[in-house]
Amino acid sequence: MSRTESEAAFLARYDPADYARPAVAVDLMLLGLPGGRPTILLLQRDRHPHAGRHALPGGFVGIDEALDAAAARVLHEKAGGARAHLEQLYTFGAVERDPRMRIITVAYLALLTEAAFAEALARAPALHPGTIAASSAGEGPVTVHAIDGAALPLAFDHAEIVALALRRLRGKLDTSAVGFSLLPELFTLRQLQDVHEAILGTRLNKPAFRRRMLDRGWLEPTGRFETGTSYRPAELYRFRPNPSHPPSPTLSQGE
Amino acid sequence: MSRTESEAAFLARYDPADYARPAVAVDLMLLGLPGGRPTILLLQRDRHPHAGRHALPGGFVGIDEALDAAAARVLHEKAGGARAHLEQLYTFGAVERDPRMRIITVAYLALLTEAAFAEALARAPALHPGTIAASSAGEGPVTVHAIDGAALPLAFDHAEIVALALRRLRGKLDTSAVGFSLLPELFTLRQLQDVHEAILGTRLNKPAFRRRMLDRGWLEPTGRFETGTSYRPAELYRFRPNPSHPPSPTLSQGE
DNA sequence: TCAATAGTGTCTCTTAGACACTATGAA
DNA sequence: TTCATAGTGTCTAAGAGACACTATTGA
């Protein structure tokens, strides 16, 4: 082909409508730790495929909308604009994953602080919280339960998405700064340890955890302390991104 | 909506053609270590967007084709059927990443043994090898060079894909079994260390590396030895997946 | 014998886990 | 004073890096 052909002529000949295209969606796993238990926010389906089952909130990607922007929009629409750390997880593209039509979905993990989690629940009453049974093994299928203990069967391949999200989060928890996305601006070292323990499903050694976190250089002591405790108040820290590690902004590349 | 409505009636009303859809493609980063240098296989574009630049081999995802199947097909079509370990990396969905039209691309990493790399080069003459300048820092933009040292500018956002792939590979090299995908069936511990050093861009401590690898329980000594060396021949090992860790099959979930 | 690399023994240093200890605020 | 938790000092165990040593092959 001649490289002198005009771009307009080229575009005219390049016909994107020649082939049927899959639909592209984003699905969000909205994760918080209310009461120290990993909990996700689900919508109960009232429509045909998997009616009655619970599904991750999602939506189709607009033709002029970036993937990350679609994830942010779905977060806004389905969770009442709650602030969250969004991070792309994995793209699920099995042919029959949705019986209606071919839908490729890009799964995102959205981490909510306790306040944001409560706010999302308040503003979007359709969202049902489901606690993740943290099988300590870390492998195998994940099961989700309602507050009353009833099992919440998930629609489509969403159990797979939840399992992958939890594995990924566990894997990068100690080497990245994602853990701070689940905490408020000011927090104590015990709260940080609680976050790690809730996600990993294990107990951690206190002195070792404190040493590791403080040696990372990510924690800025504020000189302020908890209030309202009936025991010795703990010092409040702030997360300060380290120049050597990425600052874990919203919409960072998932890795 | 009534849950007694028939599925056929539901599907008829659900019109997937209501909205314009992005095209979905897969792009493959074919990586090998010829001569101990991380090298990828690229196609030089002769067409309009970024003509003259080099691009990752890719192709559109068929309407009845799973994502992983599309990646395997592109591997077969563009690399002459070379065997490779395929692993999904990340999905790139910026709106203007391709000026022709909206294309969302799912990036895959394909790891080739030295033999598979040579075979791909032989069977697909259009593929140009490009060595990745392993900036020891690990961050920052990646540059790719031809064998003669000339810079190979990449098309689209492919430099971003290459950088992400290398970061991911480095991150999971020591905790997963991906490294074995770059080695033949039988290999020496030195060859395994060479793979790790090439990918990480650093030198590793020999006794510590041997201890770590042997303690993993992934290496099965064969009792056989190298031949043709002019020095003491090294023992040949075989990779044996550990039941506690996933066996790293082709098309495993990227994480 | 020498050259070159395989493979190992051992020392040190760093870091995690364990555990007990001191510190501090409220009832 | 007691209680509950914050925060620390120290011992031990495990693992990595450093370095030197022995082992084995071909020339």
mmCIF file of N, CA and C in Angstrom, chain A residues 1-8 10-11 13-16 20-24 45-49 51-52 60-68 88-96 99-104 106 108 139 160 164 167-168 244 246 251-255, chain B residues 1-8 10-11 13-16 20-24 45-49 51-52 60-68 87-95 99-104 106 108 139 160 164 167-168 244 246 251-255:
data_model
loop_
_atom_site.group_PDB
_atom_site.id
_atom_site.type_symbol
_atom_site.label_atom_id
_atom_site.label_comp_id
_atom_site.label_asym_id
_atom_site.label_seq_id
_atom_site.Cartn_x
_atom_site.Cartn_y
_atom_site.Cartn_z
ATOM 1 N N MET A 1 0.848 -1.217 0.000
ATOM 2 C CA MET A 1 0.000 0.000 0.000
ATOM 3 C C MET A 1 0.869 1.247 0.000
ATOM 4 N N SER A 2 0.454 2.207 -0.768
ATOM 5 C CA SER A 2 1.234 3.451 -0.842
ATOM 6 C C SER A 2 1.137 4.220 0.457
ATOM 7 N N ARG A 3 2.265 4.718 0.908
ATOM 8 C CA ARG A 3 2.234 5.489 2.137
ATOM 9 C C ARG A 3 1.831 6.926 1.864
ATOM 10 N N THR A 4 1.598 7.228 0.569
ATOM 11 C CA THR A 4 1.164 8.600 0.282
ATOM 12 C C THR A 4 -0.359 8.708 0.210
ATOM 13 N N GLU A 5 -1.026 7.574 0.309
ATOM 14 C CA GLU A 5 -2.486 7.610 0.328
ATOM 15 C C GLU A 5 -2.963 8.494 1.482
ATOM 16 N N SER A 6 -3.991 9.218 1.250
ATOM 17 C CA SER A 6 -4.448 10.133 2.298
ATOM 18 C C SER A 6 -5.103 9.360 3.428
ATOM 19 N N GLU A 7 -5.051 9.918 4.624
ATOM 20 C CA GLU A 7 -5.642 9.236 5.759
ATOM 21 C C GLU A 7 -7.154 9.093 5.582
ATOM 22 N N ALA A 8 -7.746 10.128 4.986
ATOM 23 C CA ALA A 8 -9.199 10.068 4.793
ATOM 24 C C ALA A 8 -9.576 8.899 3.894
ATOM 25 N N PHE A 10 -7.877 6.245 3.413
ATOM 26 C CA PHE A 10 -7.618 5.008 4.131
ATOM 27 C C PHE A 10 -8.768 4.670 5.075
ATOM 28 N N LEU A 11 -9.178 5.678 5.846
ATOM 29 C CA LEU A 11 -10.242 5.435 6.818
ATOM 30 C C LEU A 11 -11.533 5.033 6.122
ATOM 31 N N ARG A 13 -11.863 3.290 3.470
ATOM 32 C CA ARG A 13 -11.815 1.912 3.030
ATOM 33 C C ARG A 13 -11.825 0.930 4.209
ATOM 34 N N TYR A 14 -11.316 1.416 5.356
ATOM 35 C CA TYR A 14 -11.224 0.553 6.517
ATOM 36 C C TYR A 14 -12.594 0.461 7.155
ATOM 37 N N ASP A 15 -13.260 -0.639 6.939
ATOM 38 C CA ASP A 15 -14.651 -0.699 7.390
ATOM 39 C C ASP A 15 -14.784 -1.481 8.685
ATOM 40 N N PRO A 16 -14.955 -0.794 9.775
ATOM 41 C CA PRO A 16 -15.039 -1.494 11.064
ATOM 42 C C PRO A 16 -16.325 -2.282 11.220
ATOM 43 N N ALA A 20 -19.026 -8.680 13.119
ATOM 44 C CA ALA A 20 -19.809 -8.501 14.344
ATOM 45 C C ALA A 20 -18.851 -8.314 15.513
ATOM 46 N N ARG A 21 -19.233 -7.447 16.419
ATOM 47 C CA ARG A 21 -18.340 -7.146 17.528
ATOM 48 C C ARG A 21 -18.955 -7.600 18.844
ATOM 49 N N PRO A 22 -18.118 -8.103 19.733
ATOM 50 C CA PRO A 22 -18.618 -8.382 21.080
ATOM 51 C C PRO A 22 -18.974 -7.062 21.767
ATOM 52 N N ALA A 23 -19.911 -7.136 22.699
ATOM 53 C CA ALA A 23 -20.139 -5.981 23.562
ATOM 54 C C ALA A 23 -19.068 -5.959 24.640
ATOM 55 N N VAL A 24 -18.739 -4.776 25.103
ATOM 56 C CA VAL A 24 -17.709 -4.639 26.137
ATOM 57 C C VAL A 24 -18.321 -3.965 27.357
ATOM 58 N N ARG A 45 -30.321 -9.681 40.776
ATOM 59 C CA ARG A 45 -30.887 -9.607 39.431
ATOM 60 C C ARG A 45 -32.364 -9.938 39.472
ATOM 61 N N ASP A 46 -33.156 -9.111 38.765
ATOM 62 C CA ASP A 46 -34.575 -9.449 38.655
ATOM 63 C C ASP A 46 -34.902 -9.839 37.223
ATOM 64 N N ARG A 47 -33.863 -9.928 36.416
ATOM 65 C CA ARG A 47 -34.110 -10.212 35.012
ATOM 66 C C ARG A 47 -33.566 -11.562 34.605
ATOM 67 N N HIS A 48 -33.679 -11.814 33.328
ATOM 68 C CA HIS A 48 -33.617 -13.177 32.909
ATOM 69 C C HIS A 48 -32.364 -13.992 33.190
ATOM 70 N N PRO A 49 -31.251 -13.628 32.696
ATOM 71 C CA PRO A 49 -30.185 -14.582 32.975
ATOM 72 C C PRO A 49 -29.852 -14.526 34.469
ATOM 73 N N ALA A 51 -31.775 -14.754 37.058
ATOM 74 C CA ALA A 51 -32.674 -13.941 37.882
ATOM 75 C C ALA A 51 -32.669 -14.473 39.308
ATOM 76 N N GLY A 52 -32.625 -13.557 40.273
ATOM 77 C CA GLY A 52 -32.581 -13.943 41.674
ATOM 78 C C GLY A 52 -31.185 -14.033 42.237
ATOM 79 N N PHE A 60 -22.152 -1.157 30.321
ATOM 80 C CA PHE A 60 -21.453 -1.216 29.046
ATOM 81 C C PHE A 60 -20.524 -0.020 28.876
ATOM 82 N N VAL A 61 -19.464 -0.250 28.124
ATOM 83 C CA VAL A 61 -18.488 0.801 27.861
ATOM 84 C C VAL A 61 -18.961 1.599 26.650
ATOM 85 N N GLY A 62 -19.078 2.897 26.813
ATOM 86 C CA GLY A 62 -19.514 3.747 25.715
ATOM 87 C C GLY A 62 -18.480 3.828 24.612
ATOM 88 N N ILE A 63 -18.952 4.163 23.430
ATOM 89 C CA ILE A 63 -18.051 4.165 22.263
ATOM 90 C C ILE A 63 -16.997 5.259 22.387
ATOM 91 N N ASP A 64 -17.286 6.292 23.137
ATOM 92 C CA ASP A 64 -16.309 7.368 23.318
ATOM 93 C C ASP A 64 -15.868 7.482 24.772
ATOM 94 N N GLU A 65 -15.821 6.353 25.431
ATOM 95 C CA GLU A 65 -15.530 6.364 26.862
ATOM 96 C C GLU A 65 -14.355 5.425 27.137
ATOM 97 N N ALA A 66 -13.347 5.935 27.800
ATOM 98 C CA ALA A 66 -12.212 5.080 28.156
ATOM 99 C C ALA A 66 -12.665 4.026 29.159
ATOM 100 N N LEU A 67 -11.936 2.926 29.216
ATOM 101 C CA LEU A 67 -12.296 1.855 30.148
ATOM 102 C C LEU A 67 -12.340 2.355 31.582
ATOM 103 N N ASP A 68 -11.293 3.072 31.970
ATOM 104 C CA ASP A 68 -11.252 3.574 33.341
ATOM 105 C C ASP A 68 -12.398 4.540 33.601
ATOM 106 N N GLN A 88 -7.879 -1.852 37.619
ATOM 107 C CA GLN A 88 -8.286 -2.900 36.695
ATOM 108 C C GLN A 88 -7.731 -4.250 37.117
ATOM 109 N N LEU A 89 -8.545 -5.277 36.995
ATOM 110 C CA LEU A 89 -8.174 -6.601 37.483
ATOM 111 C C LEU A 89 -7.804 -7.568 36.378
ATOM 112 N N TYR A 90 -8.767 -7.850 35.532
ATOM 113 C CA TYR A 90 -8.616 -8.906 34.542
ATOM 114 C C TYR A 90 -9.803 -8.797 33.604
ATOM 115 N N THR A 91 -9.646 -9.305 32.397
ATOM 116 C CA THR A 91 -10.728 -9.254 31.423
ATOM 117 C C THR A 91 -11.234 -10.657 31.147
ATOM 118 N N PHE A 92 -12.530 -10.828 31.299
ATOM 119 C CA PHE A 92 -13.151 -12.143 31.160
ATOM 120 C C PHE A 92 -13.855 -12.203 29.811
ATOM 121 N N GLY A 93 -13.472 -13.178 29.004
ATOM 122 C CA GLY A 93 -13.975 -13.183 27.637
ATOM 123 C C GLY A 93 -14.389 -14.542 27.127
ATOM 124 N N ALA A 94 -14.856 -15.426 28.002
ATOM 125 C CA ALA A 94 -15.396 -16.698 27.514
ATOM 126 C C ALA A 94 -16.623 -16.410 26.663
ATOM 127 N N VAL A 95 -16.858 -17.271 25.680
ATOM 128 C CA VAL A 95 -17.916 -16.991 24.704
ATOM 129 C C VAL A 95 -19.296 -17.050 25.345
ATOM 130 N N GLU A 96 -19.504 -18.019 26.213
ATOM 131 C CA GLU A 96 -20.851 -18.245 26.742
ATOM 132 C C GLU A 96 -21.045 -17.687 28.144
ATOM 133 N N PRO A 99 -25.535 -15.571 28.546
ATOM 134 C CA PRO A 99 -26.340 -16.270 27.531
ATOM 135 C C PRO A 99 -27.065 -15.321 26.595
ATOM 136 N N ARG A 100 -27.188 -14.051 26.952
ATOM 137 C CA ARG A 100 -27.928 -13.144 26.085
ATOM 138 C C ARG A 100 -27.183 -12.864 24.799
ATOM 139 N N MET A 101 -25.887 -12.547 25.000
ATOM 140 C CA MET A 101 -25.081 -12.213 23.828
ATOM 141 C C MET A 101 -23.632 -12.242 24.261
ATOM 142 N N ARG A 102 -22.777 -12.063 23.312
ATOM 143 C CA ARG A 102 -21.346 -12.080 23.596
ATOM 144 C C ARG A 102 -20.955 -10.804 24.317
ATOM 145 N N ILE A 103 -20.548 -10.927 25.560
ATOM 146 C CA ILE A 103 -20.108 -9.771 26.331
ATOM 147 C C ILE A 103 -18.741 -10.065 26.934
ATOM 148 N N ILE A 104 -17.802 -9.228 26.583
ATOM 149 C CA ILE A 104 -16.489 -9.277 27.215
ATOM 150 C C ILE A 104 -16.512 -8.260 28.344
ATOM 151 N N VAL A 106 -14.507 -6.255 31.504
ATOM 152 C CA VAL A 106 -13.260 -5.886 32.156
ATOM 153 C C VAL A 106 -13.579 -5.683 33.635
ATOM 154 N N TYR A 108 -13.051 -4.649 37.425
ATOM 155 C CA TYR A 108 -12.314 -3.675 38.229
ATOM 156 C C TYR A 108 -12.538 -3.967 39.708
ATOM 157 N N GLU A 139 -7.267 -20.543 47.984
ATOM 158 C CA GLU A 139 -7.636 -21.056 46.663
ATOM 159 C C GLU A 139 -9.075 -21.553 46.699
ATOM 160 N N GLU A 160 -15.943 -16.203 40.014
ATOM 161 C CA GLU A 160 -14.558 -16.281 39.537
ATOM 162 C C GLU A 160 -13.861 -14.920 39.673
ATOM 163 N N LEU A 164 -10.618 -14.080 41.969
ATOM 164 C CA LEU A 164 -9.400 -13.511 41.412
ATOM 165 C C LEU A 164 -9.053 -12.200 42.102
ATOM 166 N N ARG A 167 -7.483 -12.902 45.456
ATOM 167 C CA ARG A 167 -6.117 -13.413 45.314
ATOM 168 C C ARG A 167 -5.158 -12.281 44.979
ATOM 169 N N ARG A 168 -5.560 -11.449 44.031
ATOM 170 C CA ARG A 168 -4.687 -10.358 43.618
ATOM 171 C C ARG A 168 -4.442 -9.389 44.755
ATOM 172 N N SER A 244 9.931 6.312 45.670
ATOM 173 C CA SER A 244 10.453 5.124 44.991
ATOM 174 C C SER A 244 9.339 4.166 44.591
ATOM 175 N N PRO A 246 5.177 3.697 43.384
ATOM 176 C CA PRO A 246 4.083 4.479 42.820
ATOM 177 C C PRO A 246 3.095 4.868 43.913
ATOM 178 N N LEU A 251 -7.202 4.692 39.883
ATOM 179 C CA LEU A 251 -7.023 4.283 38.495
ATOM 180 C C LEU A 251 -5.587 3.987 38.125
ATOM 181 N N SER A 252 -4.822 3.503 39.057
ATOM 182 C CA SER A 252 -3.479 3.080 38.692
ATOM 183 C C SER A 252 -3.574 1.780 37.914
ATOM 184 N N GLN A 253 -2.530 1.460 37.205
ATOM 185 C CA GLN A 253 -2.501 0.215 36.451
ATOM 186 C C GLN A 253 -2.447 -0.942 37.417
ATOM 187 N N GLY A 254 -3.288 -1.907 37.215
ATOM 188 C CA GLY A 254 -3.293 -3.050 38.119
ATOM 189 C C GLY A 254 -2.129 -3.970 37.867
ATOM 190 N N GLU A 255 -1.368 -4.206 38.872
ATOM 191 C CA GLU A 255 -0.247 -5.150 38.681
ATOM 192 C C GLU A 255 0.254 -5.664 39.968
ATOM 193 N N MET B 1 -39.975 -6.515 36.288
ATOM 194 C CA MET B 1 -40.220 -7.445 35.189
ATOM 195 C C MET B 1 -40.618 -8.800 35.718
ATOM 196 N N SER B 2 -41.517 -9.410 35.026
ATOM 197 C CA SER B 2 -41.989 -10.724 35.457
ATOM 198 C C SER B 2 -40.905 -11.764 35.239
ATOM 199 N N ARG B 3 -40.761 -12.606 36.238
ATOM 200 C CA ARG B 3 -39.763 -13.653 36.084
ATOM 201 C C ARG B 3 -40.320 -14.829 35.314
ATOM 202 N N THR B 4 -41.592 -14.736 34.922
ATOM 203 C CA THR B 4 -42.154 -15.830 34.150
ATOM 204 C C THR B 4 -42.070 -15.558 32.654
ATOM 205 N N GLU B 5 -41.637 -14.358 32.283
ATOM 206 C CA GLU B 5 -41.468 -14.052 30.867
ATOM 207 C C GLU B 5 -40.494 -15.070 30.252
ATOM 208 N N SER B 6 -40.770 -15.461 29.055
ATOM 209 C CA SER B 6 -39.900 -16.464 28.440
ATOM 210 C C SER B 6 -38.552 -15.854 28.073
ATOM 211 N N GLU B 7 -37.564 -16.692 28.051
ATOM 212 C CA GLU B 7 -36.229 -16.210 27.704
ATOM 213 C C GLU B 7 -36.215 -15.685 26.270
ATOM 214 N N ALA B 8 -36.937 -16.364 25.403
ATOM 215 C CA ALA B 8 -36.951 -15.921 24.004
ATOM 216 C C ALA B 8 -37.518 -14.516 23.895
ATOM 217 N N PHE B 10 -37.549 -12.282 26.162
ATOM 218 C CA PHE B 10 -36.602 -11.348 26.759
ATOM 219 C C PHE B 10 -35.487 -11.003 25.781
ATOM 220 N N LEU B 11 -34.935 -12.035 25.170
ATOM 221 C CA LEU B 11 -33.817 -11.810 24.258
ATOM 222 C C LEU B 11 -34.254 -10.963 23.070
ATOM 223 N N ARG B 13 -36.370 -8.590 23.046
ATOM 224 C CA ARG B 13 -36.481 -7.182 23.415
ATOM 225 C C ARG B 13 -35.106 -6.566 23.710
ATOM 226 N N TYR B 14 -34.179 -7.427 24.140
ATOM 227 C CA TYR B 14 -32.860 -6.933 24.504
ATOM 228 C C TYR B 14 -32.070 -6.699 23.223
ATOM 229 N N ASP B 15 -31.925 -5.503 22.837
ATOM 230 C CA ASP B 15 -31.330 -5.244 21.525
ATOM 231 C C ASP B 15 -29.882 -4.820 21.654
ATOM 232 N N PRO B 16 -28.968 -5.704 21.370
ATOM 233 C CA PRO B 16 -27.559 -5.356 21.519
ATOM 234 C C PRO B 16 -27.078 -4.363 20.475
ATOM 235 N N ALA B 20 -23.379 1.778 19.657
ATOM 236 C CA ALA B 20 -22.152 1.484 18.920
ATOM 237 C C ALA B 20 -21.180 0.789 19.858
ATOM 238 N N ARG B 21 -20.475 -0.174 19.324
ATOM 239 C CA ARG B 21 -19.574 -0.962 20.166
ATOM 240 C C ARG B 21 -18.130 -0.731 19.762
ATOM 241 N N PRO B 22 -17.251 -0.691 20.748
ATOM 242 C CA PRO B 22 -15.825 -0.654 20.406
ATOM 243 C C PRO B 22 -15.428 -1.973 19.759
ATOM 244 N N ALA B 23 -14.409 -1.940 18.930
ATOM 245 C CA ALA B 23 -13.818 -3.192 18.457
ATOM 246 C C ALA B 23 -12.910 -3.732 19.554
ATOM 247 N N VAL B 24 -12.784 -5.040 19.603
ATOM 248 C CA VAL B 24 -11.947 -5.674 20.619
ATOM 249 C C VAL B 24 -10.851 -6.472 19.924
ATOM 250 N N ARG B 45 4.858 -1.724 10.541
ATOM 251 C CA ARG B 45 3.616 -1.322 9.900
ATOM 252 C C ARG B 45 3.904 -0.671 8.547
ATOM 253 N N ASP B 46 3.123 -1.061 7.526
ATOM 254 C CA ASP B 46 3.262 -0.379 6.239
ATOM 255 C C ASP B 46 2.007 0.429 5.942
ATOM 256 N N ARG B 47 1.109 0.499 6.915
ATOM 257 C CA ARG B 47 -0.159 1.186 6.675
ATOM 258 C C ARG B 47 -0.289 2.413 7.529
ATOM 259 N N HIS B 48 -1.452 2.991 7.380
ATOM 260 C CA HIS B 48 -1.545 4.367 7.783
ATOM 261 C C HIS B 48 -1.213 4.747 9.211
ATOM 262 N N PRO B 49 -1.919 4.280 10.181
ATOM 263 C CA PRO B 49 -1.545 4.846 11.489
ATOM 264 C C PRO B 49 -0.166 4.323 11.870
ATOM 265 N N ALA B 51 2.628 4.324 10.228
ATOM 266 C CA ALA B 51 3.341 3.575 9.194
ATOM 267 C C ALA B 51 4.842 3.698 9.421
ATOM 268 N N GLY B 52 5.557 2.572 9.274
ATOM 269 C CA GLY B 52 6.995 2.554 9.487
ATOM 270 C C GLY B 52 7.379 2.156 10.902
ATOM 271 N N PHE B 60 -8.193 -8.977 15.679
ATOM 272 C CA PHE B 60 -9.498 -8.754 16.297
ATOM 273 C C PHE B 60 -10.051 -10.043 16.883
ATOM 274 N N VAL B 61 -10.858 -9.881 17.905
ATOM 275 C CA VAL B 61 -11.468 -11.029 18.571
ATOM 276 C C VAL B 61 -12.770 -11.354 17.838
ATOM 277 N N GLY B 62 -12.889 -12.590 17.430
ATOM 278 C CA GLY B 62 -14.096 -12.999 16.717
ATOM 279 C C GLY B 62 -15.309 -13.026 17.631
ATOM 280 N N ILE B 63 -16.463 -12.930 17.017
ATOM 281 C CA ILE B 63 -17.694 -12.837 17.813
ATOM 282 C C ILE B 63 -17.961 -14.142 18.564
ATOM 283 N N ASP B 64 -17.434 -15.248 18.073
ATOM 284 C CA ASP B 64 -17.640 -16.534 18.745
ATOM 285 C C ASP B 64 -16.316 -17.121 19.224
ATOM 286 N N GLU B 65 -15.422 -16.236 19.600
ATOM 287 C CA GLU B 65 -14.078 -16.685 19.949
ATOM 288 C C GLU B 65 -13.733 -16.149 21.334
ATOM 289 N N ALA B 66 -13.340 -17.032 22.237
ATOM 290 C CA ALA B 66 -12.926 -16.589 23.566
ATOM 291 C C ALA B 66 -11.654 -15.744 23.455
ATOM 292 N N LEU B 67 -11.434 -14.902 24.437
ATOM 293 C CA LEU B 67 -10.242 -14.050 24.413
ATOM 294 C C LEU B 67 -8.971 -14.880 24.323
ATOM 295 N N ASP B 68 -8.875 -15.905 25.184
ATOM 296 C CA ASP B 68 -7.674 -16.735 25.173
ATOM 297 C C ASP B 68 -7.518 -17.439 23.829
ATOM 298 N N GLU B 87 -0.369 -15.615 28.542
ATOM 299 C CA GLU B 87 -0.882 -15.130 29.814
ATOM 300 C C GLU B 87 -1.440 -13.725 29.619
ATOM 301 N N GLN B 88 -2.679 -13.529 30.048
ATOM 302 C CA GLN B 88 -3.274 -12.204 29.866
ATOM 303 C C GLN B 88 -2.619 -11.185 30.773
ATOM 304 N N LEU B 89 -2.398 -9.991 30.238
ATOM 305 C CA LEU B 89 -1.656 -8.966 30.956
ATOM 306 C C LEU B 89 -2.544 -7.856 31.510
ATOM 307 N N TYR B 90 -3.181 -7.150 30.595
ATOM 308 C CA TYR B 90 -3.907 -5.936 30.955
ATOM 309 C C TYR B 90 -4.701 -5.519 29.726
ATOM 310 N N THR B 91 -5.763 -4.771 29.953
ATOM 311 C CA THR B 91 -6.583 -4.329 28.833
ATOM 312 C C THR B 91 -6.465 -2.818 28.687
ATOM 313 N N PHE B 92 -6.130 -2.395 27.497
ATOM 314 C CA PHE B 92 -5.889 -0.983 27.226
ATOM 315 C C PHE B 92 -7.095 -0.416 26.497
ATOM 316 N N GLY B 93 -7.676 0.628 27.071
ATOM 317 C CA GLY B 93 -8.930 1.113 26.506
ATOM 318 C C GLY B 93 -9.060 2.612 26.423
ATOM 319 N N ALA B 94 -7.956 3.312 26.236
ATOM 320 C CA ALA B 94 -8.066 4.756 26.023
ATOM 321 C C ALA B 94 -8.814 5.008 24.715
ATOM 322 N N VAL B 95 -9.530 6.121 24.646
ATOM 323 C CA VAL B 95 -10.412 6.349 23.500
ATOM 324 C C VAL B 95 -9.615 6.562 22.218
ATOM 325 N N PRO B 99 -6.142 5.826 16.010
ATOM 326 C CA PRO B 99 -6.854 6.920 15.348
ATOM 327 C C PRO B 99 -7.906 6.447 14.355
ATOM 328 N N ARG B 100 -7.840 5.185 13.930
ATOM 329 C CA ARG B 100 -8.811 4.724 12.934
ATOM 330 C C ARG B 100 -10.192 4.596 13.530
ATOM 331 N N MET B 101 -10.231 3.971 14.689
ATOM 332 C CA MET B 101 -11.535 3.745 15.317
ATOM 333 C C MET B 101 -11.286 3.325 16.745
ATOM 334 N N ARG B 102 -12.370 3.185 17.462
ATOM 335 C CA ARG B 102 -12.247 2.796 18.851
ATOM 336 C C ARG B 102 -11.880 1.322 18.945
ATOM 337 N N ILE B 103 -10.696 1.033 19.438
ATOM 338 C CA ILE B 103 -10.269 -0.355 19.614
ATOM 339 C C ILE B 103 -9.787 -0.544 21.048
ATOM 340 N N ILE B 104 -10.422 -1.453 21.716
ATOM 341 C CA ILE B 104 -9.956 -1.877 23.031
ATOM 342 C C ILE B 104 -9.110 -3.111 22.815
ATOM 343 N N VAL B 106 -6.769 -6.275 24.423
ATOM 344 C CA VAL B 106 -6.373 -7.083 25.573
ATOM 345 C C VAL B 106 -4.960 -7.565 25.296
ATOM 346 N N TYR B 108 -1.605 -9.645 25.767
ATOM 347 C CA TYR B 108 -1.141 -10.941 26.264
ATOM 348 C C TYR B 108 0.378 -10.984 26.205
ATOM 349 N N GLU B 139 11.603 1.208 35.982
ATOM 350 C CA GLU B 139 10.487 2.100 35.672
ATOM 351 C C GLU B 139 10.824 2.903 34.426
ATOM 352 N N GLU B 160 3.934 1.203 26.054
ATOM 353 C CA GLU B 160 3.333 1.074 27.380
ATOM 354 C C GLU B 160 3.066 -0.401 27.706
ATOM 355 N N LEU B 164 4.706 -2.524 30.755
ATOM 356 C CA LEU B 164 3.891 -3.208 31.762
ATOM 357 C C LEU B 164 4.214 -4.694 31.802
ATOM 358 N N ARG B 167 7.432 -5.251 33.673
ATOM 359 C CA ARG B 167 7.261 -5.057 35.116
ATOM 360 C C ARG B 167 6.556 -6.255 35.740
ATOM 361 N N ARG B 168 5.501 -6.686 35.093
ATOM 362 C CA ARG B 168 4.744 -7.819 35.630
ATOM 363 C C ARG B 168 5.578 -9.087 35.686
ATOM 364 N N SER B 244 1.168 -27.358 45.677
ATOM 365 C CA SER B 244 0.723 -26.188 46.440
ATOM 366 C C SER B 244 0.669 -24.944 45.573
ATOM 367 N N PRO B 246 0.071 -23.258 41.610
ATOM 368 C CA PRO B 246 -0.534 -23.605 40.320
ATOM 369 C C PRO B 246 0.542 -24.001 39.321
ATOM 370 N N LEU B 251 -2.071 -20.491 29.131
ATOM 371 C CA LEU B 251 -3.344 -19.787 29.321
ATOM 372 C C LEU B 251 -3.816 -19.752 30.765
ATOM 373 N N SER B 252 -2.897 -19.721 31.682
ATOM 374 C CA SER B 252 -3.295 -19.537 33.072
ATOM 375 C C SER B 252 -3.747 -18.102 33.266
ATOM 376 N N GLN B 253 -4.483 -17.879 34.312
ATOM 377 C CA GLN B 253 -4.939 -16.520 34.611
ATOM 378 C C GLN B 253 -3.735 -15.679 35.023
ATOM 379 N N GLY B 254 -3.630 -14.542 34.441
ATOM 380 C CA GLY B 254 -2.479 -13.694 34.745
ATOM 381 C C GLY B 254 -2.605 -13.053 36.118
ATOM 382 N N GLU B 255 -1.646 -13.270 36.956
ATOM 383 C CA GLU B 255 -1.717 -12.598 38.278
ATOM 384 C C GLU B 255 -0.428 -12.511 38.984
#
